[in-house]
Short mmCIF file of C-alpha atoms in Angstrom, two decimals:
data_model
loop_
_atom_site.label_atom_id
_atom_site.label_comp_id
_atom_site.label_asym_id
_atom_site.label_seq_id
_atom_site.Cartn_x
_atom_site.Cartn_y
_atom_site.Cartn_z
CA MET Y 1 69.32 -3.00 29.47
CA ARG Y 2 66.69 -3.99 32.02
CA ILE Y 3 66.85 -7.06 34.24
CA GLY Y 4 63.88 -9.38 34.58
CA LEU Y 5 63.06 -12.53 36.53
CA ALA Y 6 61.57 -15.69 35.01
CA LEU Y 7 59.55 -18.30 36.89
CA GLY Y 8 59.58 -22.05 36.23
CA TYR Y 9 57.38 -24.55 34.43
CA HIS Y 10 56.51 -26.68 37.42
CA GLY Y 11 54.43 -24.41 39.63
CA GLU Y 12 56.90 -23.90 42.47
CA PRO Y 13 55.30 -23.32 45.88
CA MET Y 14 54.25 -19.72 46.39
CA THR Y 15 56.11 -19.77 49.72
CA GLU Y 16 59.30 -19.92 47.61
CA ILE Y 17 58.26 -17.68 44.73
CA LEU Y 18 56.57 -14.83 46.59
CA PRO Y 19 59.57 -13.68 48.71
CA LEU Y 20 61.76 -13.71 45.59
CA VAL Y 21 59.31 -11.66 43.52
CA GLU Y 22 58.66 -9.22 46.36
CA HIS Y 23 62.42 -8.77 46.70
CA ALA Y 24 62.72 -8.25 42.94
CA ASP Y 25 59.98 -5.63 43.15
CA ARG Y 26 61.87 -3.74 45.86
CA ILE Y 27 65.32 -3.76 44.23
CA GLY Y 28 64.27 -2.56 40.79
CA VAL Y 29 63.90 -5.70 38.69
CA ASP Y 30 61.88 -4.51 35.71
CA SER Y 31 59.62 -7.50 35.05
CA VAL Y 32 58.71 -11.00 36.17
CA TRP Y 33 57.73 -13.56 33.53
CA SER Y 34 55.51 -16.59 33.96
CA VAL Y 35 56.06 -19.58 31.70
CA GLU Y 36 53.57 -22.03 30.29
CA GLU Y 37 53.98 -25.46 28.76
CA TYR Y 38 51.70 -28.22 30.08
CA GLY Y 39 52.10 -27.66 33.81
CA ALA Y 40 51.41 -24.34 35.47
CA ASP Y 41 49.39 -21.94 33.33
CA GLY Y 42 50.82 -18.54 32.49
CA VAL Y 43 48.08 -16.42 34.08
CA SER Y 44 47.09 -17.53 37.58
CA VAL Y 45 50.44 -16.88 39.27
CA LEU Y 46 50.67 -13.41 37.72
CA ALA Y 47 47.21 -12.52 39.01
CA TYR Y 48 48.34 -13.43 42.51
CA LEU Y 49 51.61 -11.53 42.15
CA ALA Y 50 49.78 -8.47 40.87
CA ALA Y 51 48.14 -8.15 44.28
CA ARG Y 52 51.42 -8.59 46.17
CA THR Y 53 53.68 -6.22 44.20
CA GLU Y 54 53.67 -2.53 43.39
CA ARG Y 55 55.79 -1.67 40.37
CA ILE Y 56 57.29 -4.73 38.70
CA LYS Y 57 55.85 -5.49 35.25
CA LEU Y 58 54.11 -8.84 34.77
CA GLY Y 59 54.94 -10.76 31.59
CA THR Y 60 53.41 -13.92 30.15
CA GLY Y 61 56.16 -15.93 28.57
CA ILE Y 62 54.24 -17.39 26.85
CA LEU Y 63 50.50 -17.91 26.52
CA GLN Y 64 49.88 -20.69 24.01
CA LEU Y 65 47.60 -19.62 21.17
CA ALA Y 66 46.22 -23.11 20.67
CA GLY Y 67 44.76 -23.19 24.17
CA ARG Y 68 42.81 -19.93 23.95
CA THR Y 69 40.66 -18.10 21.45
CA PRO Y 70 41.76 -14.53 20.66
CA ALA Y 71 38.72 -13.22 22.56
CA ASN Y 72 39.59 -15.27 25.63
CA THR Y 73 43.16 -13.95 25.57
CA ALA Y 74 41.84 -10.40 25.21
CA MET Y 75 39.60 -10.82 28.27
CA THR Y 76 42.48 -12.36 30.23
CA ALA Y 77 44.90 -9.59 29.22
CA LEU Y 78 42.46 -6.80 30.05
CA THR Y 79 41.66 -8.39 33.42
CA LEU Y 80 45.34 -8.84 34.34
CA ASP Y 81 46.03 -5.28 33.25
CA ILE Y 82 43.23 -4.00 35.50
CA LEU Y 83 44.41 -6.09 38.46
CA SER Y 84 48.00 -4.87 38.02
CA GLU Y 85 47.06 -1.26 37.21
CA GLY Y 86 48.65 -1.34 33.78
CA ARG Y 87 51.71 -3.55 34.32
CA LEU Y 88 51.01 -6.40 31.90
CA LEU Y 89 53.37 -7.47 29.11
CA LEU Y 90 51.51 -9.95 26.91
CA GLY Y 91 53.75 -12.70 25.53
CA LEU Y 92 52.21 -15.09 23.00
CA GLY Y 93 53.46 -18.12 21.09
CA VAL Y 94 52.34 -21.03 18.95
CA SER Y 95 54.21 -23.59 21.11
CA VAL Y 96 55.37 -26.78 19.35
CA PRO Y 97 53.42 -29.39 17.36
CA TRP Y 98 53.57 -32.18 19.94
CA ILE Y 99 52.07 -29.92 22.64
CA VAL Y 100 49.50 -28.29 20.36
CA GLU Y 101 48.26 -31.63 19.04
CA GLY Y 102 49.07 -33.88 21.98
CA TRP Y 103 47.85 -31.64 24.80
CA HIS Y 104 45.39 -29.19 23.26
CA GLY Y 105 44.08 -31.63 20.68
CA VAL Y 106 43.98 -29.21 17.74
CA PRO Y 107 45.95 -29.23 14.48
CA TYR Y 108 49.22 -27.29 14.37
CA GLY Y 109 48.26 -26.10 10.88
CA LYS Y 110 49.67 -22.83 9.56
CA PRO Y 111 51.09 -21.05 12.61
CA LEU Y 112 52.24 -17.87 10.88
CA ALA Y 113 48.93 -17.03 9.24
CA ARG Y 114 47.04 -17.99 12.39
CA THR Y 115 49.25 -15.80 14.57
CA ARG Y 116 48.82 -12.78 12.31
CA GLU Y 117 45.03 -13.11 12.49
CA TYR Y 118 45.13 -13.81 16.22
CA VAL Y 119 47.04 -10.62 17.03
CA GLU Y 120 44.78 -8.55 14.79
CA ILE Y 121 41.64 -9.78 16.58
CA LEU Y 122 43.29 -9.47 19.98
CA ARG Y 123 44.19 -5.83 19.45
CA LYS Y 124 40.71 -4.97 18.19
CA ALA Y 125 39.19 -6.53 21.30
CA ILE Y 126 41.65 -4.82 23.68
CA ARG Y 127 40.88 -1.40 22.18
CA ALA Y 128 37.31 -1.92 23.40
CA ASP Y 129 36.01 0.79 21.10
CA GLU Y 130 33.83 -1.24 18.74
CA ARG Y 131 32.25 -4.62 18.16
CA VAL Y 132 34.85 -7.05 16.87
CA THR Y 133 34.52 -8.56 13.41
CA HIS Y 134 37.01 -10.63 11.47
CA ASP Y 135 36.77 -12.70 8.30
CA GLY Y 136 39.94 -14.73 7.90
CA GLU Y 137 41.18 -18.18 7.02
CA HIS Y 138 41.52 -19.26 10.65
CA TYR Y 139 39.06 -17.07 12.56
CA ARG Y 140 35.64 -15.68 11.66
CA LEU Y 141 33.83 -13.34 14.01
CA PRO Y 142 30.94 -13.71 14.22
CA TYR Y 143 30.95 -17.34 13.18
CA HIS Y 144 28.32 -18.38 10.63
CA GLY Y 145 29.87 -21.59 9.36
CA PRO Y 146 28.85 -25.26 9.67
CA GLY Y 147 27.07 -26.02 12.94
CA SER Y 148 26.31 -22.40 13.76
CA THR Y 149 22.89 -21.16 14.87
CA GLY Y 150 23.05 -18.31 12.38
CA ARG Y 151 22.11 -15.87 15.14
CA ALA Y 152 25.54 -14.60 16.15
CA ARG Y 153 26.35 -10.90 16.17
CA PRO Y 154 29.58 -8.98 16.77
CA VAL Y 155 30.52 -8.42 20.41
CA LYS Y 156 32.39 -5.68 22.27
CA VAL Y 157 34.23 -6.47 25.51
CA LEU Y 158 32.35 -5.60 28.73
CA LEU Y 159 35.28 -4.00 30.58
CA ASN Y 160 36.66 -0.51 31.13
CA PRO Y 161 40.35 -1.00 30.25
CA VAL Y 162 43.23 0.61 32.08
CA ARG Y 163 44.96 0.72 28.68
CA THR Y 164 43.50 0.21 25.22
CA THR Y 165 46.86 -1.03 23.94
CA ILE Y 166 48.88 -3.67 25.80
CA PRO Y 167 52.45 -4.47 24.69
CA THR Y 168 52.31 -7.72 22.74
CA TYR Y 169 55.36 -9.95 22.43
CA LEU Y 170 55.71 -12.87 20.03
CA ALA Y 171 57.89 -15.85 20.90
CA GLY Y 172 59.70 -17.51 18.06
CA ILE Y 173 62.95 -19.00 16.86
CA GLY Y 174 62.13 -20.01 13.28
CA PRO Y 175 62.83 -17.30 10.69
CA GLY Y 176 59.18 -16.99 9.64
CA MET Y 177 57.90 -16.27 13.13
CA VAL Y 178 60.82 -13.95 13.88
CA ARG Y 179 60.06 -11.98 10.71
CA LEU Y 180 56.44 -11.75 11.78
CA ALA Y 181 57.52 -10.38 15.17
CA GLY Y 182 59.46 -7.70 13.32
CA GLU Y 183 56.39 -6.84 11.28
CA ILE Y 184 53.63 -6.71 13.89
CA ALA Y 185 54.83 -7.22 17.49
CA ASP Y 186 55.83 -4.79 20.22
CA GLY Y 187 58.44 -7.27 21.41
CA TRP Y 188 60.17 -10.54 20.60
CA LEU Y 189 60.96 -13.50 22.89
CA PRO Y 190 63.70 -15.58 21.18
CA GLY Y 191 64.26 -19.24 21.99
CA PHE Y 192 67.91 -18.68 22.88
CA TYR Y 193 70.28 -15.83 22.20
CA SER Y 194 73.99 -15.13 21.97
CA PRO Y 195 75.02 -11.46 22.11
CA GLU Y 196 78.20 -12.25 20.15
CA ARG Y 197 76.20 -13.76 17.28
CA GLU Y 198 73.13 -11.54 17.33
CA LYS Y 199 73.54 -10.32 13.74
CA VAL Y 200 72.66 -13.82 12.56
CA ILE Y 201 69.95 -14.31 15.18
CA THR Y 202 68.23 -10.96 14.51
CA ALA Y 203 68.50 -11.05 10.70
CA PRO Y 204 64.91 -12.32 10.22
CA LEU Y 205 63.68 -9.74 12.75
CA ASP Y 206 65.32 -6.98 10.73
CA GLU Y 207 63.73 -8.34 7.55
CA GLY Y 208 60.32 -8.08 9.18
CA LEU Y 209 61.06 -4.59 10.47
CA LYS Y 210 62.12 -3.45 7.01
CA ARG Y 211 59.08 -5.04 5.39
CA ALA Y 212 56.79 -3.11 7.73
CA GLY Y 213 58.78 0.14 7.55
CA ARG Y 214 59.59 0.06 11.26
CA ASP Y 215 62.65 1.05 13.26
CA PRO Y 216 64.57 -1.54 15.36
CA GLY Y 217 63.68 0.32 18.54
CA GLU Y 218 60.01 -0.44 17.97
CA VAL Y 219 60.51 -4.10 18.92
CA ASP Y 220 61.75 -4.86 22.45
CA ILE Y 221 63.87 -8.01 22.67
CA VAL Y 222 63.35 -10.00 25.89
CA VAL Y 223 65.69 -12.94 26.45
CA ILE Y 224 64.78 -15.49 29.13
CA THR Y 225 67.87 -17.45 30.18
CA HIS Y 226 69.39 -19.39 33.06
CA ALA Y 227 71.70 -17.84 35.63
CA ALA Y 228 73.64 -19.77 38.27
CA ARG Y 229 76.14 -18.35 40.78
CA THR Y 230 78.59 -21.12 41.59
CA ARG Y 231 82.27 -21.89 42.01
CA ASP Y 232 81.77 -25.11 40.07
CA LEU Y 233 81.33 -23.91 36.49
CA ASP Y 234 81.50 -27.42 35.06
CA ARG Y 235 78.62 -28.55 37.28
CA ALA Y 236 76.52 -25.55 36.23
CA ARG Y 237 77.11 -26.38 32.59
CA ASP Y 238 76.28 -30.04 33.18
CA GLU Y 239 72.95 -29.05 34.74
CA LEU Y 240 72.02 -27.16 31.56
CA ARG Y 241 73.27 -29.70 29.01
CA PRO Y 242 70.16 -31.96 29.11
CA LEU Y 243 67.93 -29.00 28.26
CA TYR Y 244 69.97 -27.96 25.27
CA ALA Y 245 70.39 -31.55 24.12
CA ALA Y 246 66.58 -31.75 24.14
CA TYR Y 247 66.47 -28.57 22.05
CA LEU Y 248 69.05 -29.61 19.47
CA GLY Y 249 68.60 -33.36 19.22
CA PRO Y 250 65.04 -34.13 18.04
CA ASP Y 251 64.72 -35.00 14.35
CA VAL Y 252 61.07 -35.72 13.62
CA PRO Y 253 60.04 -36.32 9.98
CA GLY Y 254 57.99 -33.43 8.67
CA VAL Y 255 58.76 -31.16 11.65
CA ARG Y 256 61.55 -28.61 11.37
CA ASN Y 257 63.76 -28.31 14.46
CA THR Y 258 64.41 -24.57 14.49
CA TYR Y 259 66.69 -24.80 17.56
CA PHE Y 260 68.96 -27.14 15.63
CA ASP Y 261 68.86 -24.85 12.59
CA LEU Y 262 69.75 -21.79 14.65
CA ALA Y 263 72.63 -23.50 16.46
CA ARG Y 264 74.10 -24.43 13.09
CA ALA Y 265 73.55 -20.94 11.69
CA ILE Y 266 75.41 -19.22 14.53
CA GLY Y 267 78.52 -21.36 14.23
CA PHE Y 268 77.84 -24.58 16.13
CA GLU Y 269 77.17 -26.68 13.05
CA ALA Y 270 79.42 -29.64 13.85
CA GLU Y 271 78.39 -29.73 17.50
CA ALA Y 272 74.67 -29.64 16.66
CA GLU Y 273 75.12 -32.46 14.14
CA THR Y 274 76.91 -34.54 16.79
CA VAL Y 275 74.13 -33.99 19.34
CA ARG Y 276 71.54 -34.96 16.72
CA ALA Y 277 73.43 -38.08 15.66
CA HIS Y 278 73.58 -39.36 19.25
CA HIS Y 279 69.94 -38.46 19.81
CA ARG Y 280 68.87 -40.30 16.66
CA GLU Y 281 70.70 -43.43 17.83
CA GLY Y 282 69.12 -43.30 21.28
CA HIS Y 283 72.38 -42.44 23.02
CA ARG Y 284 70.99 -39.86 25.43
CA ALA Y 285 74.05 -39.53 27.66
CA GLU Y 286 76.33 -38.99 24.66
CA ALA Y 287 73.95 -36.40 23.21
CA ILE Y 288 73.98 -34.48 26.48
CA ALA Y 289 77.76 -34.64 26.76
CA ALA Y 290 78.12 -33.29 23.21
CA VAL Y 291 76.45 -29.95 24.01
CA PRO Y 292 79.42 -27.55 23.81
CA ASP Y 293 80.64 -25.42 26.70
CA ALA Y 294 80.98 -22.43 24.40
CA LEU Y 295 77.28 -22.43 23.53
CA LEU Y 296 76.22 -22.62 27.17
CA ASP Y 297 78.64 -19.87 28.17
CA GLU Y 298 77.22 -17.57 25.49
CA VAL Y 299 73.51 -18.10 26.09
CA ALA Y 300 73.48 -18.29 29.93
CA LEU Y 301 75.09 -16.58 32.91
CA LEU Y 302 77.11 -19.20 34.79
CA GLY Y 303 79.96 -19.35 37.29
CA PRO Y 304 81.35 -17.22 40.12
CA LEU Y 305 79.77 -13.81 40.60
CA PRO Y 306 82.70 -11.81 39.12
CA ARG Y 307 82.51 -13.95 35.97
CA ILE Y 308 78.77 -13.32 35.68
CA ILE Y 309 79.19 -9.58 36.14
CA ASP Y 310 81.95 -9.49 33.53
CA ARG Y 311 79.72 -11.43 31.17
CA LEU Y 312 76.97 -8.82 31.52
CA ALA Y 313 79.07 -6.38 29.49
CA ALA Y 314 78.40 -8.30 26.27
CA TRP Y 315 74.67 -8.38 26.97
CA LYS Y 316 74.59 -4.65 27.76
CA GLU Y 317 76.19 -3.90 24.39
CA SER Y 318 73.64 -6.05 22.55
CA ARG Y 319 70.17 -5.18 21.26
CA VAL Y 320 68.52 -7.01 24.14
CA GLY Y 321 66.13 -4.74 26.03
CA THR Y 322 65.44 -7.09 28.94
CA LEU Y 323 67.49 -10.02 30.21
CA ALA Y 324 65.12 -12.14 32.30
CA LEU Y 325 66.98 -14.58 34.53
CA ILE Y 326 65.78 -18.00 35.57
CA THR Y 327 67.20 -17.99 39.10
CA ARG Y 328 66.07 -18.29 42.71
CA ASP Y 329 69.21 -16.59 44.06
CA GLN Y 330 68.28 -13.24 45.61
CA ALA Y 331 71.91 -12.20 46.04
CA LEU Y 332 72.67 -12.92 42.38
CA LEU Y 333 69.61 -11.00 41.27
CA GLU Y 334 70.57 -7.99 43.37
CA ALA Y 335 74.18 -8.02 42.14
CA VAL Y 336 73.10 -8.19 38.50
CA VAL Y 337 70.61 -5.34 38.93
CA THR Y 338 73.32 -3.23 40.57
CA ALA Y 339 75.80 -4.01 37.80
#
């Protein structure tokens, strides 16, 4: 199992991030992952880090499909791969309806069909060996529909790629998207993961692998999770509870909460129902308090250093290829890499 490093959503000052990433590069951390929601974008920081590092892989975790056309993502990926001399790992995801529609101003629509088309176009463009055409439900290249000039022609990217294939990871937690990752992706970025309960979590992935006639080793699993070295385990848990309450609690009509579904499926049914009930009633503090210790202990690395190192054993025995830690603790990062 490889160890990675994950950055934050809020665009931390480069004076804080750069020394950490440079240290990670020196000590053998395999990859550093940007994140993207509606704050810092997932590209700019990686372009900067590409110039300041030598060997660490650079992962986007994740670029939101709604904010970019497939061609734009292809150009971005090829450019980052050139700047980093072939170190890019391209993570993609559909995001969630309230960001897609509230921030990007486009319909959420049919994410599975759109993602399948998106990846197909993306890979054609990255190969850079022919003009790209596509005639699908969601994307048509060239476009000749309403409002077009009628003069469009297929286009081939104007770059000399370092690689004509770039590892493409799909983020997803709902069974449909996880199955799709098993069918078409080079890697999968799950929403949260428990090594003890991975048979349930990876079941849709295995369905997709079987459907496509692929072996499990063809899809790299990258888990991004929190890590905190502390003597006060209860405080570390309490700092994570609001995040997981926000995952499990929302119950919006017409929108499936796949985090809630997964928590129930892996054995936290009663606890998830309790969090949701408090959330529905507007009792935020009670919803946060109802997030169980056992869930947090399984999905994150928390507590004194010996406890964290002991906990790594379960992750090392799992199918996870890379465990990317959300931490700013250089000593913790070094100890985990050594272990």
